[in-house]
Amino acid sequence: KKPKRKTLDSSATDTTEAMDGSLHHTQHSTRSHSSIRVRGSEVPKSTDVCFEDEDHPGTITFLQAVRNVLLIQGEQEYDPRVYRGIKIQLKGRRYFVSIDGKSLDQWREVKKTELMDVMWNYYEETKAAMEPEDYELDD
């Protein structure tokens, strides 16, 4: 039996939640809204982190959280304290990767073990890109 979907009204956003809690992506057109769902694909919110999309608002916040940890804790090896330092700044967010690793329109939520590895990669890349003067705090 298919779950009933909420109907779209004039105040609807680009996602709508079904009764079972899954999200359905909607295409905007000038005539009507049509709902499509890609099997296995989820729709991230603007606060969620989409790792391959560095222009996504949630990803921008994630990258800032990584920088904050580097500024506060210094240039140290990635460990559980670093992971927690990043995660605590991003409470309530979900983390996504592109299903095929290329396109930015189909996403899947990462598993916790994947998340730790992906965060480690971003942490190390950010650490390598930062200059010594980036660690100096302004008075």
Short mmCIF file of C-alpha atoms in Angstrom, two decimals:
data_model
loop_
_atom_site.label_atom_id
_atom_site.label_comp_id
_atom_site.label_asym_id
_atom_site.label_seq_id
_atom_site.Cartn_x
_atom_site.Cartn_y
_atom_site.Cartn_z
CA LYS A 1 0.00 0.00 0.00
CA LYS A 2 1.46 3.38 -1.02
CA PRO A 3 1.72 6.09 1.65
CA LYS A 4 -0.41 9.17 1.20
CA ARG A 5 1.48 12.35 0.34
CA LYS A 6 0.76 15.80 1.62
CA THR A 7 -0.64 17.97 -1.13
CA LEU A 8 1.32 20.96 -2.33
CA ASP A 9 -0.14 24.40 -1.86
CA SER A 10 1.06 27.82 -2.93
CA SER A 11 3.36 28.04 0.10
CA ALA A 12 5.07 24.68 -0.58
CA THR A 13 8.82 24.51 -0.70
CA ASP A 14 10.92 22.37 -3.02
CA THR A 15 10.49 19.30 -0.83
CA THR A 16 7.43 17.72 0.70
CA GLU A 17 7.33 15.00 3.33
CA ALA A 18 5.29 11.85 2.84
CA MET A 19 3.36 10.21 5.66
CA ASP A 20 6.13 7.60 6.06
CA GLY A 21 8.72 10.35 6.64
CA SER A 22 10.55 9.92 3.34
CA LEU A 23 11.25 13.00 1.28
CA HIS A 24 10.17 13.54 -2.30
CA HIS A 25 11.84 16.05 -4.58
CA THR A 26 9.52 18.30 -6.54
CA GLN A 27 10.19 19.94 -9.87
CA HIS A 28 9.04 23.56 -10.17
CA SER A 29 7.21 24.67 -13.26
CA THR A 30 5.00 27.63 -14.02
CA ARG A 31 1.94 25.42 -14.48
CA SER A 32 2.07 22.84 -11.70
CA HIS A 33 4.20 20.95 -9.23
CA SER A 34 5.03 17.35 -10.05
CA SER A 35 6.64 15.09 -7.50
CA ILE A 36 9.41 12.71 -8.53
CA ARG A 37 11.34 10.26 -6.43
CA VAL A 38 14.57 8.63 -7.44
CA ARG A 39 14.80 5.20 -5.86
CA GLY A 40 17.43 5.24 -3.15
CA SER A 41 17.88 9.01 -3.36
CA GLU A 42 17.18 11.40 -0.50
CA VAL A 43 16.73 15.15 -0.56
CA PRO A 44 19.08 17.05 1.75
CA LYS A 45 17.87 20.20 3.50
CA SER A 46 19.82 23.44 3.25
CA THR A 47 21.24 22.80 6.73
CA ASP A 48 22.49 19.31 5.84
CA VAL A 49 26.03 18.68 4.59
CA CYS A 50 26.47 17.54 0.96
CA PHE A 51 30.13 16.64 0.72
CA GLU A 52 30.62 16.88 -3.05
CA ASP A 53 28.77 20.23 -3.24
CA GLU A 54 31.05 22.79 -1.61
CA ASP A 55 28.60 25.60 -2.52
CA HIS A 56 25.76 23.99 -0.51
CA PRO A 57 24.92 26.11 2.58
CA GLY A 58 25.30 23.16 4.97
CA THR A 59 28.64 22.22 3.45
CA ILE A 60 29.89 25.79 3.79
CA THR A 61 28.98 25.63 7.50
CA PHE A 62 30.74 22.24 7.78
CA LEU A 63 33.93 23.63 6.24
CA GLN A 64 33.82 26.55 8.68
CA ALA A 65 33.41 24.07 11.56
CA VAL A 66 36.53 22.23 10.38
CA ARG A 67 38.46 25.53 10.29
CA ASN A 68 37.17 26.42 13.76
CA VAL A 69 38.46 23.14 15.18
CA LEU A 70 41.86 23.75 13.60
CA LEU A 71 41.96 27.27 15.02
CA ILE A 72 40.88 26.19 18.51
CA GLN A 73 42.68 22.86 18.87
CA GLY A 74 45.65 23.63 16.67
CA GLU A 75 47.26 21.55 13.98
CA GLN A 76 46.88 18.07 15.44
CA GLU A 77 46.27 14.60 14.07
CA TYR A 78 42.66 13.65 13.36
CA ASP A 79 41.25 11.74 16.33
CA PRO A 80 37.92 11.34 18.17
CA ARG A 81 38.32 14.77 19.82
CA VAL A 82 38.60 16.41 16.39
CA TYR A 83 35.57 14.47 15.13
CA ARG A 84 33.51 15.49 18.18
CA GLY A 85 34.72 19.09 17.88
CA ILE A 86 33.36 19.27 14.35
CA LYS A 87 30.14 17.34 15.07
CA ILE A 88 29.20 19.44 18.11
CA GLN A 89 29.08 22.55 15.91
CA LEU A 90 26.73 20.80 13.48
CA LYS A 91 24.02 19.36 15.74
CA GLY A 92 20.91 18.09 13.99
CA ARG A 93 22.43 17.93 10.54
CA ARG A 94 22.56 14.94 8.25
CA TYR A 95 25.50 14.12 5.98
CA PHE A 96 25.19 13.14 2.33
CA VAL A 97 27.33 11.99 -0.58
CA SER A 98 26.37 11.91 -4.22
CA ILE A 99 25.00 8.51 -5.25
CA ASP A 100 27.26 8.26 -8.28
CA GLY A 101 30.06 10.48 -6.96
CA LYS A 102 29.54 13.05 -9.74
CA SER A 103 26.04 14.48 -10.06
CA LEU A 104 24.66 16.83 -7.44
CA ASP A 105 21.00 15.90 -7.80
CA GLN A 106 20.92 12.41 -6.24
CA TRP A 107 22.12 11.88 -2.69
CA ARG A 108 22.38 9.20 -0.06
CA GLU A 109 22.98 9.66 3.64
CA VAL A 110 26.39 8.43 4.80
CA LYS A 111 26.88 5.78 7.47
CA LYS A 112 28.68 6.78 10.68
CA THR A 113 31.87 4.90 9.73
CA GLU A 114 31.87 6.63 6.33
CA LEU A 115 31.28 9.98 8.01
CA MET A 116 34.35 9.62 10.19
CA ASP A 117 36.49 8.86 7.11
CA VAL A 118 35.02 11.67 4.99
CA MET A 119 35.48 14.16 7.84
CA TRP A 120 39.08 12.97 8.26
CA ASN A 121 39.75 13.64 4.55
CA TYR A 122 38.25 17.15 4.71
CA TYR A 123 40.10 17.87 7.97
CA GLU A 124 43.46 16.85 6.48
CA GLU A 125 42.82 18.81 3.25
CA THR A 126 41.84 21.93 5.20
CA LYS A 127 44.84 21.56 7.53
CA ALA A 128 47.21 21.24 4.55
CA ALA A 129 45.69 24.31 2.86
CA MET A 130 45.96 26.57 5.91
CA GLU A 131 48.98 28.82 6.30
CA PRO A 132 50.75 29.37 9.65
CA GLU A 133 49.35 32.91 9.84
CA ASP A 134 45.83 31.47 9.58
CA TYR A 135 46.31 30.10 13.11
CA GLU A 136 47.14 33.52 14.58
CA LEU A 137 44.20 35.01 16.46
CA ASP A 138 43.38 38.68 16.04
CA ASP A 139 43.56 40.74 19.24
#
